Structures are given as structure tokens and as C-alpha cells.
Amino acid sequence: QLHKFVAGTGPIRPLSEVGAGAANLVLLPIQQYKQDGRVLHGLRKGAVGFVKTVTLETVHTSQKVTRCVASVLDDLVSSEDTAPRRLEETQVYEQPANIRAGLKHAKHSLSRGVNSAAHAIIAVPVKEYRRNGPKGALTSVIRAVPVAVLQPVIGATEALSYTLLGFRNGMAPDIKRDEEDKFR
């Protein structure tokens, strides 16, 4: 039982899954040979399963990394008076069911990042100009440059994360169901 628990933990799980897929690459041809002598059929099933497992785990890990990068960048940009909008807080309830839904989420994330950058570099300085004159506008532009650079990057990393999540959920809808059930 302990080995199943360890194999299911965070960083070990993808390695465990790929290892199981590699084992099937060897074991399925042997099993198929013992059943009916069709080694090539077992080899094909093992190879397809292994490629699917490697692809799924690569997409899953990449999605988690991009989600983490987006969250860290969002924390960097967020000031103390505004709460950061975290991707992982909305991810479970807005999980895209397939790649098309993932791209739709990605479009919204990217446009939100670009709009936020435009707001920081245009709207805030205009407001400061009205309030404090040219000096206030210049100060707010200087403060807004890092935000204006990072917000589109945050939007792009969130967009990539949603796209990968949609791709993963399209390949393995059972994982999506398990995650939704876990957080309900």
C-alpha cells in the first residue's frame, strides 16, 4: 500500500505513470504472445499506451508549470492594495473540457493581460495627470512600466496553461472529472 501512496504523490506521479507505460511496452507483447501468439498486436498496444502516457504526463506537467509561472508573476505585479487573481483559484471550476474550450479561455486570459497593461500605462497616468499634474502622470508611467511589461506575459502564460489543460482534458476526460470531484 505504501508504494501506491508514494507513486501517487506530486512529483513522483508522472514518473510512476511513465514507468508503468514503459513496463506495458514490454509486458503487453509477452502477455499477448501467451494468449494467442500475436506479439506485434501486443507491441502495438504497448507502444500506443506508452506514447499516450508520455504525452499526457508531459502536457499535464507543462500545464502545472505554466500555471505556477503565471501565479508567481501575478504575485510580483500585484500591489498590496489589490488582491492577486490566482489562476489556481478559478482553474477547478472553469476547467475547459477540450482544446476548443481551452483556446476560448486562453483568448480571455490573453486579452485580460493586454487590457490590464493598457490600463496601467494609459488610464492610470491620465487619472494622475488630472489629480497631480504632469509630475504625477510621469511618476505613474514610470511605476506602470513593469506592470505593462509583465501583464501580457501573465496573460500569455495563463493562456498557455488553459490551452494545455483543455488538451489534457480532451485526451483524458476522467482526470478532469476526478479533479472536479476532489474540489467539490
PDB file of C-alpha atoms in Angstrom:
ATOM      1  CA  GLN A   1       0.000   0.000   0.000  1.00  0.00           C
ATOM      2  CA  LEU A   2       2.823   2.400   0.784  1.00  0.00           C
ATOM      3  CA  HIS A   3       4.272   2.123  -2.724  1.00  0.00           C
ATOM      4  CA  LYS A   4       0.889   3.100  -4.211  1.00  0.00           C
ATOM      5  CA  PHE A   5       0.705   6.117  -1.904  1.00  0.00           C
ATOM      6  CA  VAL A   6       4.236   7.262  -2.792  1.00  0.00           C
ATOM      7  CA  ALA A   7       3.606   6.682  -6.512  1.00  0.00           C
ATOM      8  CA  GLY A   8       0.536   8.942  -6.335  1.00  0.00           C
ATOM      9  CA  THR A   9       2.276  11.930  -4.766  1.00  0.00           C
ATOM     10  CA  GLY A  10       3.037  15.154  -6.672  1.00  0.00           C
ATOM     11  CA  PRO A  11       6.403  14.951  -8.406  1.00  0.00           C
ATOM     12  CA  ILE A  12       6.572  11.141  -8.280  1.00  0.00           C
ATOM     13  CA  ARG A  13       3.243  10.506 -10.038  1.00  0.00           C
ATOM     14  CA  PRO A  14       4.328  11.465 -13.589  1.00  0.00           C
ATOM     15  CA  LEU A  15       7.461   9.331 -13.253  1.00  0.00           C
ATOM     16  CA  SER A  16       5.374   6.460 -11.942  1.00  0.00           C
ATOM     17  CA  GLU A  17       2.906   6.752 -14.825  1.00  0.00           C
ATOM     18  CA  VAL A  18       5.676   6.852 -17.453  1.00  0.00           C
ATOM     19  CA  GLY A  19       7.355   3.888 -15.768  1.00  0.00           C
ATOM     20  CA  ALA A  20       4.107   1.916 -15.875  1.00  0.00           C
ATOM     21  CA  GLY A  21       3.733   2.817 -19.565  1.00  0.00           C
ATOM     22  CA  ALA A  22       7.288   1.636 -20.247  1.00  0.00           C
ATOM     23  CA  ALA A  23       6.557  -1.605 -18.409  1.00  0.00           C
ATOM     24  CA  ASN A  24       3.472  -2.128 -20.586  1.00  0.00           C
ATOM     25  CA  LEU A  25       5.672  -1.640 -23.635  1.00  0.00           C
ATOM     26  CA  VAL A  26       7.472  -4.843 -22.607  1.00  0.00           C
ATOM     27  CA  LEU A  27       4.755  -6.745 -20.757  1.00  0.00           C
ATOM     28  CA  LEU A  28       1.873  -6.403 -23.235  1.00  0.00           C
ATOM     29  CA  PRO A  29       3.693  -8.187 -26.097  1.00  0.00           C
ATOM     30  CA  ILE A  30       4.604 -11.043 -23.732  1.00  0.00           C
ATOM     31  CA  GLN A  31       1.037 -11.238 -22.422  1.00  0.00           C
ATOM     32  CA  GLN A  32      -0.393 -11.158 -25.952  1.00  0.00           C
ATOM     33  CA  TYR A  33       2.037 -13.894 -27.055  1.00  0.00           C
ATOM     34  CA  LYS A  34       0.900 -16.127 -24.200  1.00  0.00           C
ATOM     35  CA  GLN A  35      -2.766 -15.508 -25.076  1.00  0.00           C
ATOM     36  CA  ASP A  36      -2.808 -16.039 -28.820  1.00  0.00           C
ATOM     37  CA  GLY A  37       0.724 -15.697 -30.180  1.00  0.00           C
ATOM     38  CA  ARG A  38       0.231 -12.219 -31.696  1.00  0.00           C
ATOM     39  CA  VAL A  39       3.358 -10.410 -30.491  1.00  0.00           C
ATOM     40  CA  LEU A  40       3.000  -7.492 -32.911  1.00  0.00           C
ATOM     41  CA  HIS A  41      -0.519  -6.763 -31.678  1.00  0.00           C
ATOM     42  CA  GLY A  42       0.759  -6.590 -28.096  1.00  0.00           C
ATOM     43  CA  LEU A  43       3.722  -4.478 -29.162  1.00  0.00           C
ATOM     44  CA  ARG A  44       1.396  -2.038 -30.943  1.00  0.00           C
ATOM     45  CA  LYS A  45      -0.905  -1.788 -27.903  1.00  0.00           C
ATOM     46  CA  GLY A  46       2.087  -1.248 -25.605  1.00  0.00           C
ATOM     47  CA  ALA A  47       3.614   1.415 -27.874  1.00  0.00           C
ATOM     48  CA  VAL A  48       0.330   3.296 -28.246  1.00  0.00           C
ATOM     49  CA  GLY A  49      -0.240   3.209 -24.491  1.00  0.00           C
ATOM     50  CA  PHE A  50       3.314   4.372 -23.785  1.00  0.00           C
ATOM     51  CA  VAL A  51       3.144   7.284 -26.239  1.00  0.00           C
ATOM     52  CA  LYS A  52      -0.240   8.322 -24.851  1.00  0.00           C
ATOM     53  CA  THR A  53       1.063   8.191 -21.278  1.00  0.00           C
ATOM     54  CA  VAL A  54       4.204  10.181 -22.079  1.00  0.00           C
ATOM     55  CA  THR A  55       2.175  12.775 -23.998  1.00  0.00           C
ATOM     56  CA  LEU A  56      -0.431  13.083 -21.264  1.00  0.00           C
ATOM     57  CA  GLU A  57       2.139  13.431 -18.482  1.00  0.00           C
ATOM     58  CA  THR A  58       4.190  15.949 -20.473  1.00  0.00           C
ATOM     59  CA  VAL A  59       1.118  18.097 -21.126  1.00  0.00           C
ATOM     60  CA  HIS A  60      -0.030  17.771 -17.516  1.00  0.00           C
ATOM     61  CA  THR A  61       3.369  18.769 -16.104  1.00  0.00           C
ATOM     62  CA  SER A  62       3.750  21.638 -18.586  1.00  0.00           C
ATOM     63  CA  GLN A  63       0.306  22.929 -17.642  1.00  0.00           C
ATOM     64  CA  LYS A  64       1.195  22.911 -13.955  1.00  0.00           C
ATOM     65  CA  VAL A  65       4.490  24.732 -14.618  1.00  0.00           C
ATOM     66  CA  THR A  66       2.817  27.449 -16.705  1.00  0.00           C
ATOM     67  CA  ARG A  67       0.103  27.852 -14.078  1.00  0.00           C
ATOM     68  CA  CYS A  68       2.774  28.267 -11.402  1.00  0.00           C
ATOM     69  CA  VAL A  69       4.722  30.808 -13.502  1.00  0.00           C
ATOM     70  CA  ALA A  70       1.541  32.818 -14.088  1.00  0.00           C
ATOM     71  CA  SER A  71       0.770  32.784 -10.371  1.00  0.00           C
ATOM     72  CA  VAL A  72       4.286  33.895  -9.389  1.00  0.00           C
ATOM     73  CA  LEU A  73       4.279  36.699 -11.973  1.00  0.00           C
ATOM     74  CA  ASP A  74       0.823  37.784 -10.827  1.00  0.00           C
ATOM     75  CA  ASP A  75       2.108  37.969  -7.244  1.00  0.00           C
ATOM     76  CA  LEU A  76       5.028  40.113  -8.428  1.00  0.00           C
ATOM     77  CA  VAL A  77       2.788  42.562 -10.239  1.00  0.00           C
ATOM     78  CA  SER A  78       0.032  42.750  -7.654  1.00  0.00           C
ATOM     79  CA  SER A  79       0.357  45.586  -5.227  1.00  0.00           C
ATOM     80  CA  GLU A  80      -0.620  45.386  -1.588  1.00  0.00           C
ATOM     81  CA  ASP A  81      -3.911  47.179  -2.130  1.00  0.00           C
ATOM     82  CA  THR A  82      -5.156  44.835  -4.847  1.00  0.00           C
ATOM     83  CA  ALA A  83      -5.603  41.134  -4.340  1.00  0.00           C
ATOM     84  CA  PRO A  84      -3.854  38.978  -6.934  1.00  0.00           C
ATOM     85  CA  ARG A  85      -6.168  36.956  -9.130  1.00  0.00           C
ATOM     86  CA  ARG A  86      -4.824  33.475  -8.932  1.00  0.00           C
ATOM     87  CA  LEU A  87      -5.275  31.008 -11.751  1.00  0.00           C
ATOM     88  CA  GLU A  88      -5.458  28.009  -9.430  1.00  0.00           C
ATOM     89  CA  GLU A  89      -8.435  29.503  -7.560  1.00  0.00           C
ATOM     90  CA  THR A  90     -10.509  29.636 -10.733  1.00  0.00           C
ATOM     91  CA  GLN A  91      -8.994  26.659 -12.525  1.00  0.00           C
ATOM     92  CA  VAL A  92     -11.035  23.859 -10.974  1.00  0.00           C
ATOM     93  CA  TYR A  93     -14.418  25.419 -11.676  1.00  0.00           C
ATOM     94  CA  GLU A  94     -13.511  26.720 -15.123  1.00  0.00           C
ATOM     95  CA  GLN A  95     -11.656  23.716 -16.448  1.00  0.00           C
ATOM     96  CA  PRO A  96     -12.031  23.539 -20.202  1.00  0.00           C
ATOM     97  CA  ALA A  97     -13.495  20.272 -21.400  1.00  0.00           C
ATOM     98  CA  ASN A  98     -11.418  20.141 -24.593  1.00  0.00           C
ATOM     99  CA  ILE A  99      -8.898  22.056 -26.678  1.00  0.00           C
ATOM    100  CA  ARG A 100     -11.558  24.343 -28.172  1.00  0.00           C
ATOM    101  CA  ALA A 101     -12.766  25.427 -24.720  1.00  0.00           C
ATOM    102  CA  GLY A 102      -9.133  25.747 -23.618  1.00  0.00           C
ATOM    103  CA  LEU A 103      -8.431  28.127 -26.513  1.00  0.00           C
ATOM    104  CA  LYS A 104     -11.513  30.146 -25.594  1.00  0.00           C
ATOM    105  CA  HIS A 105     -10.236  30.510 -22.019  1.00  0.00           C
ATOM    106  CA  ALA A 106      -6.787  31.307 -23.410  1.00  0.00           C
ATOM    107  CA  LYS A 107      -8.183  34.141 -25.521  1.00  0.00           C
ATOM    108  CA  HIS A 108      -9.837  35.691 -22.472  1.00  0.00           C
ATOM    109  CA  SER A 109      -6.661  35.379 -20.370  1.00  0.00           C
ATOM    110  CA  LEU A 110      -4.513  36.952 -23.049  1.00  0.00           C
ATOM    111  CA  SER A 111      -6.912  39.829 -23.674  1.00  0.00           C
ATOM    112  CA  ARG A 112      -7.241  40.409 -19.922  1.00  0.00           C
ATOM    113  CA  GLY A 113      -3.445  40.681 -19.659  1.00  0.00           C
ATOM    114  CA  VAL A 114      -3.180  43.119 -22.569  1.00  0.00           C
ATOM    115  CA  ASN A 115      -6.109  45.208 -21.301  1.00  0.00           C
ATOM    116  CA  SER A 116      -4.586  45.353 -17.834  1.00  0.00           C
ATOM    117  CA  ALA A 117      -1.287  46.562 -19.304  1.00  0.00           C
ATOM    118  CA  ALA A 118      -3.091  49.211 -21.357  1.00  0.00           C
ATOM    119  CA  HIS A 119      -4.981  50.373 -18.284  1.00  0.00           C
ATOM    120  CA  ALA A 120      -1.757  50.648 -16.264  1.00  0.00           C
ATOM    121  CA  ILE A 121       0.107  52.593 -18.942  1.00  0.00           C
ATOM    122  CA  ILE A 122      -2.736  54.836 -20.215  1.00  0.00           C
ATOM    123  CA  ALA A 123      -5.701  55.168 -17.848  1.00  0.00           C
ATOM    124  CA  VAL A 124      -3.806  55.445 -14.566  1.00  0.00           C
ATOM    125  CA  PRO A 125      -1.426  58.200 -15.808  1.00  0.00           C
ATOM    126  CA  VAL A 126      -4.382  60.189 -17.185  1.00  0.00           C
ATOM    127  CA  LYS A 127      -6.079  59.977 -13.790  1.00  0.00           C
ATOM    128  CA  GLU A 128      -2.855  61.019 -12.050  1.00  0.00           C
ATOM    129  CA  TYR A 129      -2.397  63.898 -14.503  1.00  0.00           C
ATOM    130  CA  ARG A 130      -5.828  65.216 -13.579  1.00  0.00           C
ATOM    131  CA  ARG A 131      -5.129  64.772  -9.885  1.00  0.00           C
ATOM    132  CA  ASN A 132      -1.448  65.850  -9.589  1.00  0.00           C
ATOM    133  CA  GLY A 133      -0.470  67.368 -12.927  1.00  0.00           C
ATOM    134  CA  PRO A 134       2.403  66.329 -15.213  1.00  0.00           C
ATOM    135  CA  LYS A 135       4.667  65.198 -12.374  1.00  0.00           C
ATOM    136  CA  GLY A 136       2.027  62.735 -11.098  1.00  0.00           C
ATOM    137  CA  ALA A 137       1.454  61.415 -14.606  1.00  0.00           C
ATOM    138  CA  LEU A 138       5.172  60.868 -15.185  1.00  0.00           C
ATOM    139  CA  THR A 139       5.542  59.089 -11.843  1.00  0.00           C
ATOM    140  CA  SER A 140       2.624  56.779 -12.588  1.00  0.00           C
ATOM    141  CA  VAL A 141       4.009  55.980 -16.059  1.00  0.00           C
ATOM    142  CA  ILE A 142       7.364  55.028 -14.533  1.00  0.00           C
ATOM    143  CA  ARG A 143       5.607  52.824 -11.955  1.00  0.00           C
ATOM    144  CA  ALA A 144       3.419  51.270 -14.650  1.00  0.00           C
ATOM    145  CA  VAL A 145       6.221  50.133 -16.979  1.00  0.00           C
ATOM    146  CA  PRO A 146       6.966  46.853 -15.127  1.00  0.00           C
ATOM    147  CA  VAL A 147       3.243  46.142 -14.878  1.00  0.00           C
ATOM    148  CA  ALA A 148       2.747  46.942 -18.558  1.00  0.00           C
ATOM    149  CA  VAL A 149       5.537  44.535 -19.476  1.00  0.00           C
ATOM    150  CA  LEU A 150       4.509  41.700 -17.154  1.00  0.00           C
ATOM    151  CA  GLN A 151       0.711  41.741 -17.560  1.00  0.00           C
ATOM    152  CA  PRO A 152       0.781  40.486 -21.172  1.00  0.00           C
ATOM    153  CA  VAL A 153       3.314  37.839 -20.119  1.00  0.00           C
ATOM    154  CA  ILE A 154       0.980  36.768 -17.311  1.00  0.00           C
ATOM    155  CA  GLY A 155      -1.890  36.643 -19.798  1.00  0.00           C
ATOM    156  CA  ALA A 156       0.195  34.577 -22.205  1.00  0.00           C
ATOM    157  CA  THR A 157       1.274  32.069 -19.549  1.00  0.00           C
ATOM    158  CA  GLU A 158      -2.304  31.715 -18.327  1.00  0.00           C
ATOM    159  CA  ALA A 159      -3.398  31.283 -21.941  1.00  0.00           C
ATOM    160  CA  LEU A 160      -0.832  28.530 -22.458  1.00  0.00           C
ATOM    161  CA  SER A 161      -1.916  26.891 -19.209  1.00  0.00           C
ATOM    162  CA  TYR A 162      -5.592  26.879 -20.243  1.00  0.00           C
ATOM    163  CA  THR A 163      -4.712  25.561 -23.702  1.00  0.00           C
ATOM    164  CA  LEU A 164      -2.674  22.718 -22.236  1.00  0.00           C
ATOM    165  CA  LEU A 165      -5.404  21.988 -19.701  1.00  0.00           C
ATOM    166  CA  GLY A 166      -8.001  21.810 -22.477  1.00  0.00           C
ATOM    167  CA  PHE A 167      -5.750  19.499 -24.475  1.00  0.00           C
ATOM    168  CA  ARG A 168      -5.202  17.256 -21.460  1.00  0.00           C
ATOM    169  CA  ASN A 169      -8.899  17.183 -20.577  1.00  0.00           C
ATOM    170  CA  GLY A 170      -9.770  16.316 -24.167  1.00  0.00           C
ATOM    171  CA  MET A 171      -7.293  13.403 -24.092  1.00  0.00           C
ATOM    172  CA  ALA A 172      -8.294  12.170 -20.627  1.00  0.00           C
ATOM    173  CA  PRO A 173     -11.724  13.434 -19.500  1.00  0.00           C
ATOM    174  CA  ASP A 174     -11.602  11.085 -16.497  1.00  0.00           C
ATOM    175  CA  ILE A 175      -8.777  13.173 -14.961  1.00  0.00           C
ATOM    176  CA  LYS A 176     -10.923  16.299 -15.312  1.00  0.00           C
ATOM    177  CA  ARG A 177     -13.837  14.538 -13.604  1.00  0.00           C
ATOM    178  CA  ASP A 178     -11.591  13.319 -10.777  1.00  0.00           C
ATOM    179  CA  GLU A 179     -10.206  16.832 -10.171  1.00  0.00           C
ATOM    180  CA  GLU A 180     -13.666  18.397 -10.206  1.00  0.00           C
ATOM    181  CA  ASP A 181     -14.977  15.770  -7.769  1.00  0.00           C
ATOM    182  CA  LYS A 182     -11.976  16.267  -5.489  1.00  0.00           C
ATOM    183  CA  PHE A 183     -12.615  20.010  -5.096  1.00  0.00           C
ATOM    184  CA  ARG A 184     -16.402  19.999  -4.738  1.00  0.00           C
TER     185      ARG A 184
END
